[in-house]
Amino acid sequence: MERKPFAITLNPASSLANHTGNWRTMRPIYVDHLPPCNQGCPAGENIQGWLYEAEEGKYEQAWRKIMEENPFPAIHGRVCYHPCETACNRGQLDEPVSIHAVERFLGDYAIEQGWQVEAGVETGKRVLVVGAGPSGLSAAYHLARLGHAVTIIEAGPKPGGMMRFGIPQYRLPRNVLDAEIARIVAMGVSIHLNQKVDNLETTIQEGEFDAVFLAIGAHLSKRVDIPGRDAGRMIDVLGFLKGMDGRAVPKIGRRVVVYGGGDTAIDAARTAKRLGAEETILIYRRDRGHMPAHDFEVEEALEEGVLTRWLQTIRQVDNTTLTVEEMTLDEQGRPQPTGRIETLEADTVILAVGQEVDTGFLEDVPGLDISSDGVIQVDASMMTGRAGVFAGGDMVPAERTVTVATGHGKKAARHIDAYLRGSEYRKPSPNTVAAYDRLNTWYYTDADKNRQPYLDLARRRASFEEVVGGLDTDTALLEARRCLSCGNCFECDTCYGVCPDNAIIKLGPGQRYEVNYDYCKGCGVCAEECPCGAIDMVKEVR
Amino acid sequence: MPYQRVKFYQTGTFTVGNRLLDESNRTVQAGMDRTNSLNSGHRACQGCGEALGARYALDAVMRATHQQMVAVNATGCLEVFSSPYPESAWQIPWLHSLFGNAPAVASGVAAALRAKGRKDVRVIAQGGDGATVDIGFGCLSGMFERNDDVLYVCYDNEAYMNTGVQRSGSTPPRAWTNTTQAVGVDPGNPMGIGKNLPRIAMAHGIPYVATASVADLHDLEAKVTKAMNFRGARYIHIHVPCPLGWKSDPAHTIKVARLAVESGLFPLIEAEGGEVTDRTPIRKQVPVEQYLELQGRFKHLFHPRDERALEAIQAIADANIHRYQLLPVKA
């Protein structure tokens, strides 16, 4: 036996010879779970991923991470109804992270800094996109990144689709819209305006296109049968909102009635108010709780002085009056007539009862499945019955929002790319969701949401200035740091610190950790204490 | 090092490390260069709170003293699981003599270092609650009285765990141990006995006394580091759950410790010269039941429910909260 110095009986750390890992029946493993925000995003953004970059003030990396999925952060930060925030786990702790506000900040900052995305290596393939709305532009952007040559044909005078002709300026300033579209044009995408595709097959042949993406949206206002002696007083909502962007500002009277309960109806009411209507009344056949419009938009409209008449339908429109009937809701929440009639005065009636797709140009295309309401059926890869022709946005069955349309564009682009390469796109299967009960919230500080500034009411009623303001570099940083990083390691060192056996190896910044299975006894303290639930305990197999 | 809670960072403020913080503001345990005073391969049970508490405290002392530290260990779990012949898990100068004499041995080491003029080397004595509260209490009280330059750290797991879970002077009321079985009219450890050693230490008027928990690392490290700013006798009492003796899930070691703090049963305080100077407020108060029900040693309070006992234990927590004003001041 070796001789030790005086009074030394045991060598330091000689316990390392004792591999306590063989006590283990369960083993900890590092995992990445799917944060609820990512799961909730119709555009498929890796929200937790870009917030992680933004937390460190790495705004360009954060922005580029958004741009991998969505070419319009400044637009979405304004107009998206952020289902991510509804899903956000922080909502169960105090308030959801204001994801849209951070996204908007990043989008605006990128425009200010002039950051650009490069097109991919040319493949020589040509793709036609019909319609320059969110879906078409998104598809064009992703196809350009993948190296395909994209031509967009747009019937309107300017690109943007419903983002321009459906969403008022006070929600989406046109310089922001133009800047994000210009970035796509700078990637080499050509947009032909004021052109209509009359016959798709002819256009495909003449342009020698290898694939087509249809995204013409739903631009026909639905009609309702209201007897009217003076039809000139009734205008359709899309014509009204489109008129706001350019040619002729629509003429309205002093008393305006908007008929409908969706977001577009609210937009029309708020626009009429700004155009100087003394009285703007929103008439909807059900009550506020049953309105399809988002409640915060209803609230903003009420703040601006829009009046409402819930549970009423328009029966007749006359010269300066209109007849309404009071409704009641049955058990299924459907409106039923009561027979009680009222008359009110109105100079203009704006009809906002939904939109349809104009599919006339597709009549000669073989194999297309078009439903009676004009909606086109597509398969899981967004392809229509005609090989090589894909469709997305408002013209296929889905929720009609900018974000869903943008997501369709990306999804279609990936499938078109695979189609052009003769392969099949397979979406990686998602991880399990990082539910709230996976979190150990003790480790997070209480932190109130950073509020976005609002324009004052007087100016909101009288001008088309943007209503909601943005965050600045400081508040955006603080807001990003409210993210709990659900299900994804954020390198907080807690596992490394709490292991009673020093069996977690810290690999250094950006490298995360490793378990030293020679010594890990499988106690599970790391998994229990991990704030964000990024460690699972699994059965040990020997 | 002045201690300040960083409130600015909402992501992981209370976590061990924080990538958004400057290295110097992170905990000792977050460092890739921490001493690991007690290294891997020791034979403590799965999820041992004492092994964790010892590494937390000693690594912090090592940083505070620039690696100039000697530790004297009393007999107990910590000594047994760390040094079964011919192995040792210690990576620091460490010596062990008897169950009851660790404070006296540490006093001797301090005297020897003084005689040699080594002011830079600091002395730590450590032991479990058995060695501290009962068996070595005479030696400890003497060390306090003489104000010897030693930091004594007690790892309190509330019974003699090494020898098979027998009651100590630190076992809480109504807890099962092998010598306080859950039988009779008032099952478990009798109410109203036992010793509160932090308060006894304060009564000696020594320079610094503190309580800490493995559930709050920032607080623990700050107190250990602060203790090294004083000369003379100092005492830190660290609450360390024992999955074996408390019959709790090994994975719940820190959770149980956290609930002890959050319920008010284990108050986190600091005292200088015998006077309480500060307390760590409870972040989110919980009823004592939440703490008790995770531990098999209190199972008899719930099957069937023993309201009288639960109320009495809640009253102890409430008295602590009142005495040390543990609830946060509302803004």
mmCIF file of C-alpha atoms in Angstrom, chain A residues 1 9-20 23-25 51-53 55-56 90 440-447 477-485 490-504 506-509 516 519 521-525 528-529 531, chain B residues 6-20 23 26 28-34 36-49 51-52 55-56 82-92 94 215-217 249-255 258 262 283-284:
data_model
loop_
_atom_site.group_PDB
_atom_site.id
_atom_site.type_symbol
_atom_site.label_atom_id
_atom_site.label_comp_id
_atom_site.label_asym_id
_atom_site.label_seq_id
_atom_site.Cartn_x
_atom_site.Cartn_y
_atom_site.Cartn_z
ATOM 1 C CA MET A 1 0.000 0.000 0.000
ATOM 2 C CA THR A 9 -5.535 8.567 5.709
ATOM 3 C CA LEU A 10 -7.674 8.950 2.601
ATOM 4 C CA ASN A 11 -6.828 10.513 -0.757
ATOM 5 C CA PRO A 12 -8.928 13.496 -1.899
ATOM 6 C CA ALA A 13 -11.844 12.587 -4.188
ATOM 7 C CA SER A 14 -10.892 8.924 -4.146
ATOM 8 C CA SER A 15 -14.656 8.299 -4.034
ATOM 9 C CA LEU A 16 -14.623 8.716 -7.805
ATOM 10 C CA ALA A 17 -13.783 5.002 -7.912
ATOM 11 C CA ASN A 18 -17.307 4.360 -6.644
ATOM 12 C CA HIS A 19 -19.615 4.568 -9.648
ATOM 13 C CA THR A 20 -22.937 5.316 -7.992
ATOM 14 C CA TRP A 23 -27.989 2.577 -8.232
ATOM 15 C CA ARG A 24 -30.186 4.179 -10.856
ATOM 16 C CA THR A 25 -33.642 2.898 -11.822
ATOM 17 C CA LEU A 51 -37.722 35.374 -27.845
ATOM 18 C CA TYR A 52 -34.640 33.521 -26.532
ATOM 19 C CA GLU A 53 -32.465 35.554 -28.919
ATOM 20 C CA GLU A 55 -33.835 38.263 -24.424
ATOM 21 C CA GLU A 56 -30.128 38.738 -24.933
ATOM 22 C CA ARG A 90 -47.400 32.848 -18.482
ATOM 23 C CA ASN A 440 -41.546 25.074 -11.749
ATOM 24 C CA THR A 441 -42.711 28.644 -11.552
ATOM 25 C CA TRP A 442 -41.085 29.430 -8.195
ATOM 26 C CA TYR A 443 -37.923 30.281 -10.096
ATOM 27 C CA TYR A 444 -39.500 33.095 -12.115
ATOM 28 C CA THR A 445 -39.980 36.622 -10.814
ATOM 29 C CA ASP A 446 -43.363 38.317 -11.006
ATOM 30 C CA ALA A 447 -43.206 40.777 -13.863
ATOM 31 C CA LEU A 477 -36.066 43.570 -24.030
ATOM 32 C CA LEU A 478 -37.949 43.404 -20.731
ATOM 33 C CA GLU A 479 -40.991 41.922 -22.413
ATOM 34 C CA ALA A 480 -38.921 39.256 -24.183
ATOM 35 C CA ARG A 481 -37.414 38.343 -20.823
ATOM 36 C CA ARG A 482 -40.848 37.584 -19.422
ATOM 37 C CA CYS A 483 -40.792 34.428 -21.570
ATOM 38 C CA LEU A 484 -40.688 31.294 -19.421
ATOM 39 C CA SER A 485 -38.948 29.299 -22.162
ATOM 40 C CA PHE A 490 -32.501 28.338 -21.259
ATOM 41 C CA GLU A 491 -29.231 27.508 -19.532
ATOM 42 C CA CYS A 492 -30.176 28.656 -16.041
ATOM 43 C CA ASP A 493 -27.732 26.193 -14.383
ATOM 44 C CA THR A 494 -30.416 24.931 -11.999
ATOM 45 C CA CYS A 495 -29.885 21.243 -12.868
ATOM 46 C CA TYR A 496 -26.140 21.773 -12.593
ATOM 47 C CA GLY A 497 -26.577 23.389 -9.174
ATOM 48 C CA VAL A 498 -29.154 21.139 -7.529
ATOM 49 C CA CYS A 499 -27.604 17.725 -8.241
ATOM 50 C CA PRO A 500 -26.456 16.280 -4.882
ATOM 51 C CA ASP A 501 -23.965 14.093 -6.766
ATOM 52 C CA ASN A 502 -22.302 16.619 -9.114
ATOM 53 C CA ALA A 503 -23.535 14.409 -11.918
ATOM 54 C CA ILE A 504 -24.511 17.221 -14.278
ATOM 55 C CA LYS A 506 -21.989 22.086 -17.615
ATOM 56 C CA LEU A 507 -20.695 22.352 -21.164
ATOM 57 C CA GLY A 508 -20.426 26.146 -21.339
ATOM 58 C CA PRO A 509 -22.389 28.998 -22.953
ATOM 59 C CA ASN A 516 -22.681 12.016 -16.060
ATOM 60 C CA TYR A 519 -22.491 8.996 -10.885
ATOM 61 C CA LYS A 521 -28.192 8.073 -8.911
ATOM 62 C CA GLY A 522 -31.450 8.923 -10.675
ATOM 63 C CA CYS A 523 -32.966 10.859 -7.768
ATOM 64 C CA GLY A 524 -34.891 13.159 -10.142
ATOM 65 C CA VAL A 525 -34.195 16.438 -8.321
ATOM 66 C CA GLU A 528 -38.330 18.278 -10.545
ATOM 67 C CA GLU A 529 -36.536 21.603 -10.163
ATOM 68 C CA PRO A 531 -37.931 25.729 -14.160
ATOM 69 C CA VAL B 6 -31.566 40.910 -8.835
ATOM 70 C CA LYS B 7 -35.143 41.731 -9.722
ATOM 71 C CA PHE B 8 -34.482 43.016 -13.205
ATOM 72 C CA TYR B 9 -34.322 39.680 -14.956
ATOM 73 C CA GLN B 10 -37.659 37.976 -15.226
ATOM 74 C CA THR B 11 -36.252 34.831 -16.808
ATOM 75 C CA GLY B 12 -34.794 32.775 -14.058
ATOM 76 C CA THR B 13 -34.143 35.341 -11.356
ATOM 77 C CA PHE B 14 -34.119 32.687 -8.644
ATOM 78 C CA THR B 15 -32.400 30.040 -10.706
ATOM 79 C CA VAL B 16 -28.870 28.859 -9.932
ATOM 80 C CA GLY B 17 -27.373 30.794 -12.828
ATOM 81 C CA ASN B 18 -28.647 33.270 -15.383
ATOM 82 C CA ARG B 19 -27.042 33.655 -18.756
ATOM 83 C CA LEU B 20 -28.194 37.278 -18.881
ATOM 84 C CA GLU B 23 -20.497 35.972 -14.265
ATOM 85 C CA ARG B 26 -24.148 34.463 -10.543
ATOM 86 C CA VAL B 28 -20.908 29.993 -6.824
ATOM 87 C CA GLN B 29 -22.759 26.827 -7.837
ATOM 88 C CA ALA B 30 -23.301 28.199 -11.372
ATOM 89 C CA GLY B 31 -19.558 28.424 -11.950
ATOM 90 C CA MET B 32 -17.751 25.836 -14.034
ATOM 91 C CA ASP B 33 -14.828 26.354 -11.648
ATOM 92 C CA ARG B 34 -16.683 25.666 -8.372
ATOM 93 C CA ASN B 36 -17.077 20.644 -5.644
ATOM 94 C CA SER B 37 -15.850 20.305 -2.054
ATOM 95 C CA LEU B 38 -17.864 17.105 -1.793
ATOM 96 C CA ASN B 39 -17.308 15.216 -5.024
ATOM 97 C CA SER B 40 -19.183 12.463 -6.879
ATOM 98 C CA GLY B 41 -19.057 8.870 -5.723
ATOM 99 C CA HIS B 42 -20.157 9.607 -2.146
ATOM 100 C CA ARG B 43 -22.637 7.148 -0.717
ATOM 101 C CA ALA B 44 -25.456 9.459 0.326
ATOM 102 C CA CYS B 45 -28.966 8.299 -0.585
ATOM 103 C CA GLN B 46 -30.689 9.482 -3.756
ATOM 104 C CA GLY B 47 -31.748 13.111 -3.416
ATOM 105 C CA CYS B 48 -29.752 13.719 -0.197
ATOM 106 C CA GLY B 49 -30.346 17.247 1.080
ATOM 107 C CA ALA B 51 -24.871 16.307 0.582
ATOM 108 C CA LEU B 52 -26.291 19.214 -1.365
ATOM 109 C CA ARG B 55 -21.422 21.365 -1.117
ATOM 110 C CA TYR B 56 -23.391 24.652 -1.300
ATOM 111 C CA SER B 82 -18.348 10.768 2.462
ATOM 112 C CA SER B 83 -15.460 8.765 3.880
ATOM 113 C CA PRO B 84 -15.934 4.990 3.926
ATOM 114 C CA TYR B 85 -12.409 3.536 4.024
ATOM 115 C CA PRO B 86 -10.470 3.596 1.690
ATOM 116 C CA GLU B 87 -12.369 6.313 -0.180
ATOM 117 C CA SER B 88 -13.017 9.985 0.494
ATOM 118 C CA ALA B 89 -15.302 12.297 -1.454
ATOM 119 C CA TRP B 90 -13.693 15.447 -0.022
ATOM 120 C CA GLN B 91 -11.577 17.757 -2.125
ATOM 121 C CA ILE B 92 -10.715 20.044 0.789
ATOM 122 C CA TRP B 94 -11.006 17.744 6.133
ATOM 123 C CA ALA B 215 -34.274 25.610 -1.406
ATOM 124 C CA ASP B 216 -32.883 29.146 -1.636
ATOM 125 C CA LEU B 217 -29.334 28.990 -2.935
ATOM 126 C CA ASP B 249 -39.753 11.291 -2.679
ATOM 127 C CA PRO B 250 -36.017 11.826 -3.392
ATOM 128 C CA ALA B 251 -37.011 14.087 -6.294
ATOM 129 C CA HIS B 252 -38.892 16.327 -3.818
ATOM 130 C CA THR B 253 -35.895 17.213 -1.648
ATOM 131 C CA ILE B 254 -35.767 20.857 -2.699
ATOM 132 C CA LYS B 255 -39.521 21.132 -3.065
ATOM 133 C CA ARG B 258 -39.026 25.211 -0.202
ATOM 134 C CA GLU B 262 -42.894 29.195 2.258
ATOM 135 C CA ARG B 283 -42.615 34.731 -1.580
ATOM 136 C CA LYS B 284 -45.945 32.926 -1.642
#
